[in-house]
Tab-separated table of N, CA and C in Angstrom:
chain	number	residue	atom	x	y	z
Y	1	UNK	N	112.397	109.058	145.965
Y	1	UNK	CA	113.043	109.600	147.155
Y	1	UNK	C	113.437	108.459	148.084
Y	2	UNK	N	114.712	108.436	148.446
Y	2	UNK	CA	115.211	107.379	149.321
Y	2	UNK	C	114.826	107.682	150.758
Y	3	UNK	N	114.261	106.682	151.416
Y	3	UNK	CA	113.931	106.811	152.828
Y	3	UNK	C	114.432	105.589	153.576
Y	4	UNK	N	114.923	105.825	154.767
Y	4	UNK	CA	115.411	104.754	155.636
Y	4	UNK	C	114.680	104.850	156.963
Y	5	UNK	N	114.147	103.736	157.411
Y	5	UNK	CA	113.404	103.725	158.672
Y	5	UNK	C	113.968	102.621	159.557
Y	6	UNK	N	114.543	103.024	160.684
Y	6	UNK	CA	115.110	102.061	161.627
Y	6	UNK	C	114.059	101.618	162.632
Y	7	UNK	N	114.286	100.442	163.176
Y	7	UNK	CA	113.443	99.919	164.246
Y	7	UNK	C	114.245	98.906	165.037
Y	8	UNK	N	113.720	98.530	166.189
Y	8	UNK	CA	114.344	97.478	166.977
Y	8	UNK	C	115.095	97.938	168.207
Y	9	UNK	N	115.275	99.235	168.368
Y	9	UNK	CA	115.952	99.717	169.558
Y	9	UNK	C	115.147	99.450	170.818
Y	10	UNK	N	115.851	99.273	171.919
Y	10	UNK	CA	115.174	98.952	173.186
Y	10	UNK	C	116.158	99.114	174.322
Y	11	UNK	N	115.674	98.873	175.529
Y	11	UNK	CA	116.518	98.851	176.725
Y	11	UNK	C	116.728	97.405	177.137
Y	12	UNK	N	117.989	97.019	177.320
Y	12	UNK	CA	118.314	95.644	177.684
Y	12	UNK	C	119.390	95.635	178.760
Y	13	UNK	N	119.543	94.484	179.392
Y	13	UNK	CA	120.610	94.301	180.364
Y	13	UNK	C	121.902	93.957	179.629
Y	14	UNK	N	123.011	94.256	180.275
Y	14	UNK	CA	124.303	93.876	179.715
Y	14	UNK	C	124.331	92.373	179.468
Y	15	UNK	N	124.913	91.997	178.349
Y	15	UNK	CA	124.951	90.604	177.951
Y	15	UNK	C	123.796	90.197	177.063
Y	16	UNK	N	122.809	91.055	176.948
Y	16	UNK	CA	121.640	90.745	176.130
Y	16	UNK	C	121.870	90.999	174.654
Y	17	UNK	N	120.806	90.797	173.889
Y	17	UNK	CA	120.882	90.936	172.429
Y	17	UNK	C	119.736	91.790	171.913
Y	18	UNK	N	120.005	92.449	170.808
Y	18	UNK	CA	118.983	93.189	170.080
Y	18	UNK	C	119.251	93.029	168.593
Y	19	UNK	N	118.176	93.141	167.815
Y	19	UNK	CA	118.308	93.129	166.365
Y	19	UNK	C	117.678	94.400	165.821
Y	20	UNK	N	118.517	95.242	165.252
Y	20	UNK	CA	118.036	96.460	164.615
Y	20	UNK	C	117.733	96.185	163.146
Y	21	UNK	N	116.721	96.868	162.645
Y	21	UNK	CA	116.365	96.741	161.235
Y	21	UNK	C	116.290	98.122	160.601
Y	22	UNK	N	116.602	98.175	159.327
Y	22	UNK	CA	116.530	99.419	158.565
Y	22	UNK	C	115.850	99.112	157.240
Y	23	UNK	N	114.619	99.574	157.093
Y	23	UNK	CA	113.868	99.346	155.866
Y	23	UNK	C	114.120	100.491	154.904
Y	24	UNK	N	114.594	100.146	153.721
Y	24	UNK	CA	114.907	101.154	152.706
Y	24	UNK	C	113.807	101.202	151.651
Y	25	UNK	N	113.430	102.383	151.265
Y	25	UNK	CA	112.462	102.559	150.195
Y	25	UNK	C	112.955	103.637	149.249
Y	26	UNK	N	112.449	103.607	148.038
Y	26	UNK	CA	112.846	104.593	147.046
Y	26	UNK	C	114.002	104.156	146.180
Y	27	UNK	N	114.605	102.998	146.494
Y	27	UNK	CA	115.649	102.438	145.653
Y	27	UNK	C	115.827	100.973	146.049
Y	28	UNK	N	116.429	100.208	145.168
Y	28	UNK	CA	116.762	98.827	145.481
Y	28	UNK	C	118.265	98.746	145.704
Y	29	UNK	N	118.678	97.783	146.494
Y	29	UNK	CA	120.064	97.732	146.947
Y	29	UNK	C	121.066	97.789	145.792
Y	30	UNK	N	120.917	96.898	144.823
Y	30	UNK	CA	121.870	96.886	143.716
Y	30	UNK	C	123.287	96.893	144.248
Y	31	UNK	N	124.101	97.815	143.730
Y	31	UNK	CA	125.459	97.988	144.229
Y	31	UNK	C	125.488	99.282	145.024
Y	32	UNK	N	125.402	99.138	146.309
Y	32	UNK	CA	125.409	100.302	147.188
Y	32	UNK	C	126.053	99.912	148.504
Y	33	UNK	N	126.199	100.867	149.361
Y	33	UNK	CA	126.802	100.633	150.666
Y	33	UNK	C	125.785	100.997	151.733
Y	34	UNK	N	125.588	100.098	152.663
Y	34	UNK	CA	124.730	100.360	153.810
Y	34	UNK	C	125.585	100.365	155.064
Y	35	UNK	N	125.322	101.306	155.932
Y	35	UNK	CA	126.115	101.407	157.143
Y	35	UNK	C	125.260	101.641	158.372
Y	36	UNK	N	125.805	101.243	159.504
Y	36	UNK	CA	125.214	101.555	160.802
Y	36	UNK	C	126.199	102.438	161.561
Y	37	UNK	N	125.657	103.503	162.117
Y	37	UNK	CA	126.436	104.436	162.917
Y	37	UNK	C	125.758	104.567	164.272
Y	38	UNK	N	126.486	105.103	165.234
Y	38	UNK	CA	125.875	105.355	166.533
Y	38	UNK	C	126.453	106.626	167.128
Y	39	UNK	N	125.642	107.236	167.981
Y	39	UNK	CA	126.093	108.438	168.673
Y	39	UNK	C	125.559	108.422	170.096
Y	40	UNK	N	126.495	108.436	171.037
Y	40	UNK	CA	126.148	108.505	172.449
Y	40	UNK	C	126.126	109.970	172.882
Y	41	UNK	N	125.381	110.287	173.934
Y	41	UNK	CA	125.319	111.678	174.404
Y	41	UNK	C	126.703	112.225	174.706
Y	42	UNK	N	126.987	113.388	174.179
Y	42	UNK	CA	128.254	114.025	174.422
Y	42	UNK	C	129.432	113.486	173.632
Y	43	UNK	N	129.158	112.536	172.754
Y	43	UNK	CA	130.231	111.930	171.955
Y	43	UNK	C	129.981	112.140	170.473
Y	44	UNK	N	131.047	112.001	169.708
Y	44	UNK	CA	130.912	112.116	168.262
Y	44	UNK	C	130.271	110.852	167.692
Y	45	UNK	N	129.642	111.029	166.554
Y	45	UNK	CA	129.076	109.882	165.851
Y	45	UNK	C	130.207	108.965	165.387
Y	46	UNK	N	130.006	107.675	165.515
Y	46	UNK	CA	131.008	106.721	165.047
Y	46	UNK	C	130.362	105.654	164.175
Y	47	UNK	N	131.086	105.234	163.194
Y	47	UNK	CA	130.627	104.139	162.352
Y	47	UNK	C	130.804	102.821	163.080
Y	48	UNK	N	129.876	101.925	162.896
Y	48	UNK	CA	129.889	100.636	163.580
Y	48	UNK	C	130.156	99.501	162.596
Y	49	UNK	N	129.408	99.492	161.509
Y	49	UNK	CA	129.534	98.412	160.529
Y	49	UNK	C	129.037	98.887	159.180
Y	50	UNK	N	129.579	98.305	158.134
Y	50	UNK	CA	129.108	98.600	156.784
Y	50	UNK	C	129.080	97.316	155.979
Y	51	UNK	N	128.263	97.318	154.944
Y	51	UNK	CA	128.150	96.148	154.078
Y	51	UNK	C	127.954	96.618	152.640
Y	52	UNK	N	128.711	95.995	151.744
Y	52	UNK	CA	128.567	96.312	150.331
Y	52	UNK	C	127.505	95.389	149.765
Y	53	UNK	N	126.428	95.960	149.255
Y	53	UNK	CA	125.301	95.145	148.835
Y	53	UNK	C	125.609	94.329	147.586
Y	54	UNK	N	126.640	94.704	146.841
Y	54	UNK	CA	126.969	93.961	145.635
Y	54	UNK	C	127.426	92.536	145.909
Y	55	UNK	N	128.167	92.344	147.027
Y	55	UNK	CA	128.661	90.996	147.311
Y	55	UNK	C	128.468	90.576	148.756
Y	56	UNK	N	127.910	91.460	149.575
Y	56	UNK	CA	127.625	91.087	150.960
Y	56	UNK	C	128.823	91.127	151.891
Y	57	UNK	N	129.951	91.603	151.412
Y	57	UNK	CA	131.130	91.698	152.277
Y	57	UNK	C	130.920	92.835	153.271
Y	58	UNK	N	131.301	92.588	154.516
Y	58	UNK	CA	131.040	93.545	155.589
Y	58	UNK	C	132.325	93.946	156.296
Y	59	UNK	N	132.250	95.066	156.985
Y	59	UNK	CA	133.351	95.562	157.804
Y	59	UNK	C	132.781	95.969	159.166
Y	60	UNK	N	133.564	95.708	160.215
Y	60	UNK	CA	133.163	96.070	161.570
Y	60	UNK	C	134.294	96.831	162.252
Y	61	UNK	N	133.922	97.794	163.068
Y	61	UNK	CA	134.945	98.425	163.881
Y	61	UNK	C	135.329	97.440	164.981
Y	62	UNK	N	136.522	97.627	165.493
Y	62	UNK	CA	137.088	96.661	166.429
Y	62	UNK	C	136.223	96.474	167.676
Y	63	UNK	N	135.598	97.540	168.138
Y	63	UNK	CA	134.848	97.471	169.391
Y	63	UNK	C	133.602	96.591	169.307
Y	64	UNK	N	133.154	96.274	168.096
Y	64	UNK	CA	131.946	95.448	167.965
Y	64	UNK	C	132.218	94.144	167.228
Y	65	UNK	N	133.380	93.995	166.650
Y	65	UNK	CA	133.675	92.789	165.875
Y	65	UNK	C	133.551	91.557	166.753
Y	66	UNK	N	132.862	90.557	166.220
Y	66	UNK	CA	132.624	89.335	166.975
Y	66	UNK	C	131.349	89.365	167.787
Y	67	UNK	N	130.783	90.561	167.976
Y	67	UNK	CA	129.528	90.681	168.725
Y	67	UNK	C	128.374	91.124	167.833
Y	68	UNK	N	128.661	91.953	166.850
Y	68	UNK	CA	127.628	92.486	165.956
Y	68	UNK	C	127.747	91.827	164.586
Y	69	UNK	N	126.602	91.672	163.921
Y	69	UNK	CA	126.577	91.145	162.566
Y	69	UNK	C	125.616	91.969	161.721
Y	70	UNK	N	126.131	92.489	160.603
Y	70	UNK	CA	125.287	93.227	159.670
Y	70	UNK	C	124.891	92.281	158.542
Y	71	UNK	N	123.644	92.356	158.117
Y	71	UNK	CA	123.182	91.448	157.076
Y	71	UNK	C	122.111	92.116	156.223
Y	72	UNK	N	121.886	91.534	155.050
Y	72	UNK	CA	120.915	92.076	154.096
Y	72	UNK	C	119.755	91.113	153.922
Y	73	UNK	N	118.569	91.655	153.805
Y	73	UNK	CA	117.398	90.902	153.361
Y	73	UNK	C	116.953	91.570	152.066
Y	74	UNK	N	117.432	91.030	150.955
Y	74	UNK	CA	117.169	91.678	149.665
Y	74	UNK	C	115.699	91.647	149.298
Y	75	UNK	N	115.012	90.617	149.697
Y	75	UNK	CA	113.580	90.505	149.374
Y	75	UNK	C	112.779	91.632	150.017
Y	76	UNK	N	113.238	92.068	151.181
Y	76	UNK	CA	112.517	93.112	151.907
Y	76	UNK	C	113.234	94.456	151.857
Y	77	UNK	N	114.329	94.511	151.101
Y	77	UNK	CA	115.116	95.756	151.004
Y	77	UNK	C	115.444	96.304	152.388
Y	78	UNK	N	115.906	95.407	153.232
Y	78	UNK	CA	116.151	95.735	154.629
Y	78	UNK	C	117.547	95.290	155.025
Y	79	UNK	N	118.184	96.080	155.851
Y	79	UNK	CA	119.475	95.709	156.423
Y	79	UNK	C	119.300	95.571	157.930
Y	80	UNK	N	119.924	94.539	158.486
Y	80	UNK	CA	119.801	94.258	159.906
Y	80	UNK	C	121.147	94.433	160.601
Y	81	UNK	N	121.083	94.701	161.885
Y	81	UNK	CA	122.283	94.695	162.723
Y	81	UNK	C	121.947	93.852	163.948
Y	82	UNK	N	122.472	92.638	163.965
Y	82	UNK	CA	122.298	91.754	165.115
Y	82	UNK	C	123.375	92.095	166.132
Y	83	UNK	N	122.948	92.434	167.339
Y	83	UNK	CA	123.888	92.858	168.369
Y	83	UNK	C	123.799	91.890	169.541
Y	84	UNK	N	124.872	91.180	169.804
Y	84	UNK	CA	124.931	90.220	170.901
Y	84	UNK	C	125.940	90.689	171.951
Y	85	UNK	N	125.862	90.087	173.114
Y	85	UNK	CA	126.797	90.408	174.199
Y	85	UNK	C	126.907	91.911	174.404
Y	86	UNK	N	125.779	92.557	174.488
Y	86	UNK	CA	125.759	94.016	174.586
Y	86	UNK	C	126.394	94.496	175.881
Y	87	UNK	N	127.051	95.632	175.776
Y	87	UNK	CA	127.740	96.252	176.905
Y	87	UNK	C	127.150	97.637	177.155
Y	88	UNK	N	127.283	98.157	178.359
Y	88	UNK	CA	126.771	99.514	178.630
Y	88	UNK	C	127.350	100.553	177.668
Y	89	UNK	N	128.587	100.356	177.239
Y	89	UNK	CA	129.202	101.314	176.310
Y	89	UNK	C	128.609	101.253	174.909
Y	90	UNK	N	127.727	100.294	174.653
Y	90	UNK	CA	127.019	100.256	173.370
Y	90	UNK	C	125.794	101.162	173.375
Y	91	UNK	N	125.482	101.743	174.522
Y	91	UNK	CA	124.337	102.639	174.623
Y	91	UNK	C	124.518	103.846	173.713
Y	92	UNK	N	123.552	104.065	172.842
Y	92	UNK	CA	123.629	105.168	171.876
Y	92	UNK	C	122.373	105.190	171.023
Y	93	UNK	N	122.235	106.269	170.261
Y	93	UNK	CA	121.255	106.296	169.185
Y	93	UNK	C	121.927	105.676	167.968
Y	94	UNK	N	121.268	104.705	167.367
Y	94	UNK	CA	121.823	104.014	166.217
Y	94	UNK	C	121.130	104.488	164.944
Y	95	UNK	N	121.948	104.801	163.948
Y	95	UNK	CA	121.453	105.307	162.682
Y	95	UNK	C	121.862	104.398	161.535
Y	96	UNK	N	120.935	104.216	160.624
Y	96	UNK	CA	121.203	103.514	159.386
Y	96	UNK	C	121.503	104.556	158.308
Y	97	UNK	N	122.419	104.229	157.413
Y	97	UNK	CA	122.763	105.161	156.347
Y	97	UNK	C	122.988	104.406	155.046
Y	98	UNK	N	122.743	105.086	153.940
Y	98	UNK	CA	122.887	104.467	152.627
Y	98	UNK	C	123.700	105.342	151.694
Y	99	UNK	N	124.545	104.682	150.932
Y	99	UNK	CA	125.300	105.343	149.873
Y	99	UNK	C	124.964	104.616	148.582
Y	100	UNK	N	124.011	105.144	147.831
Y	100	UNK	CA	123.592	104.482	146.610
Y	100	UNK	C	124.654	104.640	145.528
Y	101	UNK	N	124.820	103.614	144.735
Y	101	UNK	CA	125.807	103.680	143.666
Y	101	UNK	C	127.241	103.655	144.145
Y	102	UNK	N	127.461	103.201	145.381
Y	102	UNK	CA	128.823	103.182	145.924
Y	102	UNK	C	129.645	102.067	145.294
Y	103	UNK	N	130.940	102.232	145.333
Y	103	UNK	CA	131.847	101.181	144.895
Y	103	UNK	C	132.257	100.351	146.100
Y	104	UNK	N	132.826	99.168	145.803
Y	104	UNK	CA	133.300	98.305	146.887
Y	104	UNK	C	134.356	99.038	147.699
Y	105	UNK	N	135.240	99.730	147.020
Y	105	UNK	CA	136.331	100.398	147.729
Y	105	UNK	C	135.823	101.534	148.610
Y	106	UNK	N	134.863	102.323	148.113
Y	106	UNK	CA	134.365	103.434	148.921
Y	106	UNK	C	133.626	102.922	150.147
Y	107	UNK	N	133.064	101.718	150.038
Y	107	UNK	CA	132.310	101.135	151.145
Y	107	UNK	C	133.209	100.449	152.165
Y	108	UNK	N	134.217	99.754	151.690
Y	108	UNK	CA	135.002	98.893	152.573
Y	108	UNK	C	136.492	99.218	152.565
Y	109	UNK	N	136.900	100.176	151.789
Y	109	UNK	CA	138.315	100.517	151.697
Y	109	UNK	C	138.748	101.464	152.798
Y	110	UNK	N	139.804	102.150	152.515
Y	110	UNK	CA	140.472	102.986	153.510
Y	110	UNK	C	139.544	104.017	154.130
Y	111	UNK	N	138.627	104.596	153.372
Y	111	UNK	CA	137.728	105.640	153.875
Y	111	UNK	C	136.356	105.106	154.263
Y	112	UNK	N	136.306	103.830	154.607
Y	112	UNK	CA	135.046	103.223	155.012
Y	112	UNK	C	134.483	103.923	156.242
Y	113	UNK	N	133.157	103.877	156.337
Y	113	UNK	CA	132.425	104.418	157.479
Y	113	UNK	C	132.710	105.896	157.734
Y	114	UNK	N	133.008	106.618	156.672
Y	114	UNK	CA	133.023	108.073	156.782
Y	114	UNK	C	131.599	108.563	156.583
Y	115	UNK	N	131.088	109.346	157.500
Y	115	UNK	CA	129.713	109.819	157.396
Y	115	UNK	C	129.432	110.553	156.105
Y	116	UNK	N	130.428	111.282	155.620
Y	116	UNK	CA	130.245	112.080	154.408
Y	116	UNK	C	130.025	111.209	153.170
Y	117	UNK	N	130.382	109.928	153.253
Y	117	UNK	CA	130.172	109.029	152.116
Y	117	UNK	C	128.715	108.635	151.944
Y	118	UNK	N	127.900	108.870	152.955
Y	118	UNK	CA	126.522	108.400	152.959
Y	118	UNK	C	125.574	109.583	152.775
Y	119	UNK	N	124.735	109.505	151.742
Y	119	UNK	CA	123.845	110.620	151.415
Y	119	UNK	C	122.505	110.535	152.137
Y	120	UNK	N	122.150	109.328	152.554
Y	120	UNK	CA	120.815	109.137	153.130
Y	120	UNK	C	120.928	108.549	154.532
Y	121	UNK	N	120.101	109.075	155.428
Y	121	UNK	CA	120.148	108.690	156.831
Y	121	UNK	C	118.742	108.457	157.354
Y	122	UNK	N	118.621	107.518	158.283
Y	122	UNK	CA	117.375	107.311	158.979
Y	122	UNK	C	117.273	108.230	160.176
Y	123	UNK	N	116.184	108.096	160.893
Y	123	UNK	CA	115.916	108.993	162.021
Y	123	UNK	C	116.544	108.491	163.313
Y	124	UNK	N	116.976	107.238	163.313
Y	124	UNK	CA	117.641	106.686	164.495
Y	124	UNK	C	116.730	105.858	165.367
Y	125	UNK	N	117.334	104.938	166.095
Y	125	UNK	CA	116.616	104.114	167.073
Y	125	UNK	C	117.509	103.969	168.298
Y	126	UNK	N	116.924	104.138	169.473
Y	126	UNK	CA	117.707	104.202	170.717
Y	126	UNK	C	117.981	102.816	171.280
Y	127	UNK	N	119.231	102.592	171.615
Y	127	UNK	CA	119.650	101.367	172.304
Y	127	UNK	C	120.235	101.764	173.648
Y	128	UNK	N	119.695	101.191	174.705
Y	128	UNK	CA	120.176	101.465	176.054
Y	128	UNK	C	120.522	100.145	176.721
Y	129	UNK	N	121.757	100.035	177.190
Y	129	UNK	CA	122.235	98.819	177.836
Y	129	UNK	C	122.596	99.151	179.271
Y	130	UNK	N	121.951	98.499	180.192
Y	130	UNK	CA	122.203	98.764	181.607
Y	130	UNK	C	123.053	97.649	182.210
Y	131	UNK	N	123.845	98.031	183.207
Y	131	UNK	CA	124.757	97.063	183.834
Y	131	UNK	C	124.078	96.335	184.972
């Protein structure tokens, strides 16, 4: 059974940094897609970043590109999201998601970061950025 457990959420001042972690169990990365999503109160869930575990290539939405970095720790079966230069608009619940057996195209192609592509989700970790 695949399980994802996020950690690292906190309250920080604008301009600060946080590192989120998502520990995966029940499967090894192999060729799969890992994604980070977020949902702010009253807003729809949005994809933030994804990474194809087969080659480590990543994709970022424009609003976080240059500030966030998604990375893999294969030894620990963990995916990280390093978030720098945080803004109040980054405040949200952040979720890790996994699509096991995904292809490079499904992970990073035209339909990247579609929630329906991901079968497994974590419980979320709260990030609050104050101005």
